[in-house]
GROMACS .gro file of N, CA and C in nm:
model
  351
    1UNK      N    1   7.903   5.339  16.255
    1UNK     CA    2   7.880   5.335  16.388
    1UNK      C    3   8.007   5.360  16.438
    2UNK      N    4   7.991   5.449  16.561
    2UNK     CA    5   8.095   5.494  16.618
    2UNK      C    6   8.117   5.465  16.793
    3UNK      N    7   8.199   5.422  16.828
    3UNK     CA    8   8.210   5.358  16.958
    3UNK      C    9   8.283   5.454  17.060
    4UNK      N   10   8.195   5.480  17.162
    4UNK     CA   11   8.251   5.578  17.264
    4UNK      C   12   8.320   5.509  17.418
    5UNK      N   13   8.394   5.561  17.463
    5UNK     CA   14   8.446   5.513  17.582
    5UNK      C   15   8.384   5.626  17.692
    6UNK      N   16   8.314   5.565  17.806
    6UNK     CA   17   8.282   5.657  17.899
    6UNK      C   18   8.343   5.617  18.050
    7UNK      N   19   8.440   5.689  18.070
    7UNK     CA   20   8.499   5.651  18.200
    7UNK      C   21   8.452   5.747  18.338
    8UNK      N   22   8.498   5.721  18.447
    8UNK     CA   23   8.490   5.781  18.558
    8UNK      C   24   8.330   5.772  18.613
    9UNK      N   25   8.283   5.661  18.577
    9UNK     CA   26   8.132   5.650  18.618
    9UNK      C   27   8.100   5.601  18.767
   10UNK      N   28   7.998   5.636  18.822
   10UNK     CA   29   7.962   5.582  18.942
   10UNK      C   30   7.932   5.429  18.942
   11UNK      N   31   7.975   5.374  19.021
   11UNK     CA   32   7.944   5.252  19.044
   11UNK      C   33   7.781   5.188  19.030
   12UNK      N   34   7.700   5.284  19.033
   12UNK     CA   35   7.574   5.257  19.053
   12UNK      C   36   7.505   5.307  18.935
   13UNK      N   37   7.573   5.346  18.816
   13UNK     CA   38   7.525   5.400  18.700
   13UNK      C   39   7.467   5.274  18.608
   14UNK      N   40   7.361   5.295  18.562
   14UNK     CA   41   7.285   5.173  18.498
   14UNK      C   42   7.312   5.212  18.327
   15UNK      N   43   7.288   5.119  18.244
   15UNK     CA   44   7.238   5.152  18.100
   15UNK      C   45   7.158   5.227  18.056
   16UNK      N   46   7.042   5.225  18.159
   16UNK     CA   47   6.924   5.312  18.114
   16UNK      C   48   6.956   5.455  18.160
   17UNK      N   49   7.044   5.509  18.265
   17UNK     CA   50   7.101   5.648  18.297
   17UNK      C   51   7.178   5.667  18.185
   18UNK      N   52   7.264   5.627  18.138
   18UNK     CA   53   7.354   5.655  18.022
   18UNK      C   54   7.285   5.665  17.887
   19UNK      N   55   7.199   5.578  17.869
   19UNK     CA   56   7.106   5.596  17.733
   19UNK      C   57   7.018   5.723  17.757
   20UNK      N   58   6.950   5.758  17.867
   20UNK     CA   59   6.896   5.878  17.892
   20UNK      C   60   6.988   6.000  17.873
   21UNK      N   61   7.118   5.995  17.921
   21UNK     CA   62   7.193   6.092  17.907
   21UNK      C   63   7.260   6.143  17.797
   22UNK      N   64   7.288   6.036  17.710
   22UNK     CA   65   7.350   6.049  17.583
   22UNK      C   66   7.243   6.082  17.479
   23UNK      N   67   7.113   6.045  17.518
   23UNK     CA   68   6.992   6.073  17.378
   23UNK      C   69   6.990   6.241  17.403
   24UNK      N   70   7.017   6.303  17.501
   24UNK     CA   71   7.020   6.446  17.520
   24UNK      C   72   7.115   6.503  17.416
   25UNK      N   73   7.197   6.449  17.352
   25UNK     CA   74   7.293   6.496  17.245
   25UNK      C   75   7.304   6.436  17.121
   26UNK      N   76   7.204   6.315  17.119
   26UNK     CA   77   7.233   6.256  16.971
   26UNK      C   78   7.162   6.115  17.032
   27UNK      N   79   7.175   6.052  16.893
   27UNK     CA   80   7.104   5.909  16.873
   27UNK      C   81   7.170   5.815  16.927
   28UNK      N   82   7.135   5.712  17.010
   28UNK     CA   83   7.212   5.612  17.074
   28UNK      C   84   7.176   5.498  17.030
   29UNK      N   85   7.276   5.410  16.970
   29UNK     CA   86   7.245   5.276  16.917
   29UNK      C   87   7.268   5.168  17.012
   30UNK      N   88   7.367   5.170  17.111
   30UNK     CA   89   7.391   5.083  17.201
   30UNK      C   90   7.470   5.114  17.311
   31UNK      N   91   7.417   5.062  17.439
   31UNK     CA   92   7.513   5.112  17.551
   31UNK      C   93   7.519   4.992  17.632
   32UNK      N   94   7.657   4.972  17.673
   32UNK     CA   95   7.693   4.860  17.741
   32UNK      C   96   7.817   4.900  17.868
   33UNK      N   97   7.744   4.880  17.994
   33UNK     CA   98   7.808   4.911  18.133
   33UNK      C   99   7.906   4.783  18.127
   34UNK      N  100   8.036   4.809  18.181
   34UNK     CA  101   8.115   4.697  18.202
   34UNK      C  102   8.109   4.653  18.333
   35UNK      N  103   8.087   4.510  18.348
   35UNK     CA  104   8.063   4.471  18.469
   35UNK      C  105   8.192   4.336  18.521
   36UNK      N  106   8.218   4.334  18.622
   36UNK     CA  107   8.295   4.224  18.700
   36UNK      C  108   8.258   4.094  18.651
   37UNK      N  109   8.324   4.003  18.593
   37UNK     CA  110   8.277   3.892  18.555
   37UNK      C  111   8.231   3.802  18.677
   38UNK      N  112   8.302   3.807  18.781
   38UNK     CA  113   8.269   3.752  18.918
   38UNK      C  114   8.148   3.793  18.995
   39UNK      N  115   8.171   3.920  19.013
   39UNK     CA  116   8.088   3.976  19.085
   39UNK      C  117   7.960   4.008  19.048
   40UNK      N  118   7.966   4.049  18.893
   40UNK     CA  119   7.843   4.122  18.831
   40UNK      C  120   7.827   4.294  18.869
   41UNK      N  121   7.932   4.316  18.938
   41UNK     CA  122   7.938   4.470  19.000
   41UNK      C  123   7.982   4.558  18.898
   42UNK      N  124   7.934   4.669  18.860
   42UNK     CA  125   7.991   4.765  18.758
   42UNK      C  126   8.145   4.803  18.795
   43UNK      N  127   8.209   4.808  18.680
   43UNK     CA  128   8.366   4.860  18.701
   43UNK      C  129   8.380   5.004  18.689
   44UNK      N  130   8.280   5.092  18.661
   44UNK     CA  131   8.323   5.225  18.662
   44UNK      C  132   8.347   5.283  18.510
   45UNK      N  133   8.311   5.194  18.411
   45UNK     CA  134   8.336   5.244  18.269
   45UNK      C  135   8.210   5.182  18.198
   46UNK      N  136   8.191   5.243  18.076
   46UNK     CA  137   8.114   5.195  17.972
   46UNK      C  138   8.111   5.208  17.835
   47UNK      N  139   8.067   5.159  17.736
   47UNK     CA  140   8.096   5.175  17.588
   47UNK      C  141   7.959   5.231  17.556
   48UNK      N  142   7.938   5.322  17.476
   48UNK     CA  143   7.818   5.371  17.417
   48UNK      C  144   7.838   5.400  17.256
   49UNK      N  145   7.758   5.339  17.181
   49UNK     CA  146   7.767   5.326  17.032
   49UNK      C  147   7.667   5.434  16.985
   50UNK      N  148   7.730   5.513  16.897
   50UNK     CA  149   7.650   5.620  16.827
   50UNK      C  150   7.668   5.594  16.677
   51UNK      N  151   7.543   5.636  16.592
   51UNK     CA  152   7.514   5.597  16.482
   51UNK      C  153   7.628   5.658  16.370
   52UNK      N  154   7.697   5.763  16.400
   52UNK     CA  155   7.778   5.836  16.307
   52UNK      C  156   7.888   5.887  16.385
   53UNK      N  157   7.966   5.969  16.301
   53UNK     CA  158   8.083   6.044  16.365
   53UNK      C  159   8.044   6.173  16.405
   54UNK      N  160   7.956   6.227  16.345
   54UNK     CA  161   7.886   6.371  16.390
   54UNK      C  162   7.825   6.349  16.515
   55UNK      N  163   7.720   6.269  16.533
   55UNK     CA  164   7.674   6.228  16.657
   55UNK      C  165   7.781   6.204  16.783
   56UNK      N  166   7.875   6.133  16.748
   56UNK     CA  167   7.978   6.096  16.831
   56UNK      C  168   8.062   6.220  16.888
   57UNK      N  169   8.082   6.308  16.798
   57UNK     CA  170   8.170   6.428  16.807
   57UNK      C  171   8.088   6.521  16.915
   58UNK      N  172   7.931   6.533  16.872
   58UNK     CA  173   7.858   6.605  16.964
   58UNK      C  174   7.858   6.547  17.106
   59UNK      N  175   7.858   6.436  17.120
   59UNK     CA  176   7.846   6.369  17.260
   59UNK      C  177   7.985   6.367  17.309
   60UNK      N  178   8.089   6.378  17.266
   60UNK     CA  179   8.236   6.399  17.330
   60UNK      C  180   8.234   6.567  17.377
   61UNK      N  181   8.187   6.647  17.273
   61UNK     CA  182   8.216   6.789  17.314
   61UNK      C  183   8.109   6.818  17.446
   62UNK      N  184   7.987   6.769  17.424
   62UNK     CA  185   7.895   6.788  17.528
   62UNK      C  186   7.893   6.733  17.632
   63UNK      N  187   7.954   6.624  17.665
   63UNK     CA  188   7.946   6.531  17.799
   63UNK      C  189   8.110   6.508  17.844
   64UNK      N  190   8.203   6.537  17.780
   64UNK     CA  191   8.315   6.522  17.851
   64UNK      C  192   8.350   6.595  17.944
   65UNK      N  193   8.397   6.548  18.060
   65UNK     CA  194   8.387   6.663  18.179
   65UNK      C  195   8.281   6.708  18.229
   66UNK      N  196   8.156   6.662  18.218
   66UNK     CA  197   8.037   6.692  18.277
   66UNK      C  198   8.012   6.608  18.366
   67UNK      N  199   7.937   6.691  18.490
   67UNK     CA  200   7.906   6.611  18.636
   67UNK      C  201   7.802   6.525  18.621
   68UNK      N  202   7.818   6.391  18.627
   68UNK     CA  203   7.711   6.296  18.632
   68UNK      C  204   7.731   6.189  18.740
   69UNK      N  205   7.627   6.170  18.820
   69UNK     CA  206   7.642   6.089  18.932
   69UNK      C  207   7.738   6.107  19.036
   70UNK      N  208   7.767   6.256  19.065
   70UNK     CA  209   7.877   6.286  19.148
   70UNK      C  210   8.022   6.271  19.097
   71UNK      N  211   8.020   6.238  18.980
   71UNK     CA  212   8.171   6.254  18.912
   71UNK      C  213   8.181   6.312  18.785
   72UNK      N  214   8.288   6.351  18.733
   72UNK     CA  215   8.329   6.436  18.629
   72UNK      C  216   8.346   6.304  18.513
   73UNK      N  217   8.246   6.300  18.420
   73UNK     CA  218   8.272   6.193  18.293
   73UNK      C  219   8.387   6.224  18.241
   74UNK      N  220   8.457   6.108  18.167
   74UNK     CA  221   8.576   6.113  18.071
   74UNK      C  222   8.496   6.046  17.958
   75UNK      N  223   8.460   6.111  17.857
   75UNK     CA  224   8.417   6.053  17.739
   75UNK      C  225   8.515   6.086  17.610
   76UNK      N  226   8.542   5.971  17.523
   76UNK     CA  227   8.620   5.993  17.407
   76UNK      C  228   8.598   5.871  17.330
   77UNK      N  229   8.656   5.884  17.198
   77UNK     CA  230   8.630   5.785  17.090
   77UNK      C  231   8.703   5.641  17.159
   78UNK      N  232   8.642   5.528  17.166
   78UNK     CA  233   8.691   5.398  17.206
   78UNK      C  234   8.804   5.355  17.140
   79UNK      N  235   8.909   5.293  17.186
   79UNK     CA  236   9.007   5.242  17.102
   79UNK      C  237   8.987   5.109  17.062
   80UNK      N  238   9.030   5.045  16.947
   80UNK     CA  239   8.989   4.934  16.897
   80UNK      C  240   9.051   4.829  17.005
   81UNK      N  241   8.990   4.725  17.016
   81UNK     CA  242   9.033   4.600  17.091
   81UNK      C  243   9.156   4.573  17.057
   82UNK      N  244   9.270   4.552  17.126
   82UNK     CA  245   9.389   4.488  17.077
   82UNK      C  246   9.384   4.329  17.128
   83UNK      N  247   9.475   4.265  17.024
   83UNK     CA  248   9.484   4.115  17.042
   83UNK      C  249   9.573   4.089  17.198
   84UNK      N  250   9.535   4.032  17.292
   84UNK     CA  251   9.612   3.976  17.400
   84UNK      C  252   9.717   3.907  17.378
   85UNK      N  253   9.844   3.902  17.434
   85UNK     CA  254   9.932   3.814  17.433
   85UNK      C  255   9.895   3.700  17.528
   86UNK      N  256   9.943   3.575  17.488
   86UNK     CA  257   9.917   3.446  17.550
   86UNK      C  258   9.946   3.463  17.684
   87UNK      N  259   9.902   3.384  17.784
   87UNK     CA  260   9.926   3.410  17.911
   87UNK      C  261  10.062   3.362  17.949
   88UNK      N  262  10.149   3.436  18.055
   88UNK     CA  263  10.297   3.400  18.057
   88UNK      C  264  10.285   3.251  18.140
   89UNK      N  265  10.373   3.166  18.082
   89UNK     CA  266  10.395   3.033  18.134
   89UNK      C  267  10.522   3.069  18.254
   90UNK      N  268  10.437   3.069  18.378
   90UNK     CA  269  10.508   3.087  18.495
   90UNK      C  270  10.526   2.992  18.578
   91UNK      N  271  10.589   2.894  18.539
   91UNK     CA  272  10.594   2.773  18.612
   91UNK      C  273  10.732   2.778  18.710
   92UNK      N  274  10.791   2.885  18.742
   92UNK     CA  275  10.898   2.904  18.812
   92UNK      C  276  11.039   2.926  18.731
   93UNK      N  277  11.129   2.889  18.796
   93UNK     CA  278  11.250   2.884  18.714
   93UNK      C  279  11.316   2.998  18.714
   94UNK      N  280  11.291   3.106  18.794
   94UNK     CA  281  11.379   3.221  18.817
   94UNK      C  282  11.368   3.314  18.700
   95UNK      N  283  11.473   3.349  18.623
   95UNK     CA  284  11.459   3.474  18.531
   95UNK      C  285  11.452   3.403  18.382
   96UNK      N  286  11.457   3.285  18.390
   96UNK     CA  287  11.423   3.221  18.227
   96UNK      C  288  11.279   3.254  18.198
   97UNK      N  289  11.281   3.324  18.068
   97UNK     CA  290  11.143   3.385  18.009
   97UNK      C  291  11.053   3.252  17.983
   98UNK      N  292  10.949   3.256  18.027
   98UNK     CA  293  10.836   3.102  18.030
   98UNK      C  294  10.856   3.031  18.134
   99UNK      N  295  10.967   3.036  18.208
   99UNK     CA  296  11.000   2.921  18.323
   99UNK      C  297  11.057   2.819  18.240
  100UNK      N  298  11.044   2.709  18.344
  100UNK     CA  299  11.107   2.575  18.296
  100UNK      C  300  11.004   2.482  18.270
  101UNK      N  301  11.038   2.399  18.137
  101UNK     CA  302  10.968   2.304  18.074
  101UNK      C  303  10.996   2.169  18.174
  102UNK      N  304  10.924   2.087  18.137
  102UNK     CA  305  10.968   1.942  18.203
  102UNK      C  306  11.075   1.876  18.155
  103UNK      N  307  11.104   1.912  18.007
  103UNK     CA  308  11.235   1.858  17.983
  103UNK      C  309  11.352   1.933  18.029
  104UNK      N  310  11.339   2.058  18.041
  104UNK     CA  311  11.439   2.147  18.137
  104UNK      C  312  11.462   2.084  18.260
  105UNK      N  313  11.366   2.024  18.340
  105UNK     CA  314  11.393   1.971  18.458
  105UNK      C  315  11.473   1.839  18.458
  106UNK      N  316  11.417   1.778  18.363
  106UNK     CA  317  11.468   1.638  18.344
  106UNK      C  318  11.628   1.661  18.327
  107UNK      N  319  11.638   1.733  18.199
  107UNK     CA  320  11.801   1.759  18.192
  107UNK      C  321  11.868   1.811  18.294
  108UNK      N  322  11.807   1.897  18.379
  108UNK     CA  323  11.901   1.956  18.488
  108UNK      C  324  11.921   1.827  18.606
  109UNK      N  325  11.818   1.733  18.591
  109UNK     CA  326  11.860   1.634  18.697
  109UNK      C  327  11.943   1.529  18.647
  110UNK      N  328  11.965   1.514  18.510
  110UNK     CA  329  12.069   1.426  18.477
  110UNK      C  330  12.202   1.466  18.479
  111UNK      N  331  12.242   1.591  18.513
  111UNK     CA  332  12.364   1.653  18.519
  111UNK      C  333  12.417   1.627  18.673
  112UNK      N  334  12.552   1.581  18.645
  112UNK     CA  335  12.602   1.549  18.796
  112UNK      C  336  12.633   1.694  18.863
  113UNK      N  337  12.618   1.689  19.007
  113UNK     CA  338  12.639   1.815  19.069
  113UNK      C  339  12.736   1.800  19.186
  114UNK      N  340  12.786   1.906  19.214
  114UNK     CA  341  12.896   1.908  19.338
  114UNK      C  342  12.818   1.884  19.453
  115UNK      N  343  12.879   1.812  19.547
  115UNK     CA  344  12.805   1.802  19.676
  115UNK      C  345  12.817   1.921  19.738
  116UNK      N  346  12.721   1.971  19.833
  116UNK     CA  347  12.708   2.097  19.891
  116UNK      C  348  12.748   2.075  20.052
  117UNK      N  349  12.866   2.070  20.095
  117UNK     CA  350  12.910   2.052  20.236
  117UNK      C  351  12.911   2.179  20.327
   0.00000   0.00000   0.00000
């Protein structure tokens, strides 16, 4: 199986539209149009799975740059999904990476401070 990235899609493009388009150049295993989790609207890109490298190469050669839905498609091999870094803990604290922990605040509160006059 070979996964292709299809970008610069019209927001009205459906999985059926892409299936029909890609079937013109080879066999299609699966199509998934990316949508916004909250609104359900298309995000302008999709992934198309082809059964092998040959079919995928034909699809890239035949469809990359082709006008579809009023836009020029970007079709290339999809990159493998990378692991996301954990969300940054931004609890304030200026430039300190990761912000201040509760213990940091307690320690700062224990230190005597000069009065600000």
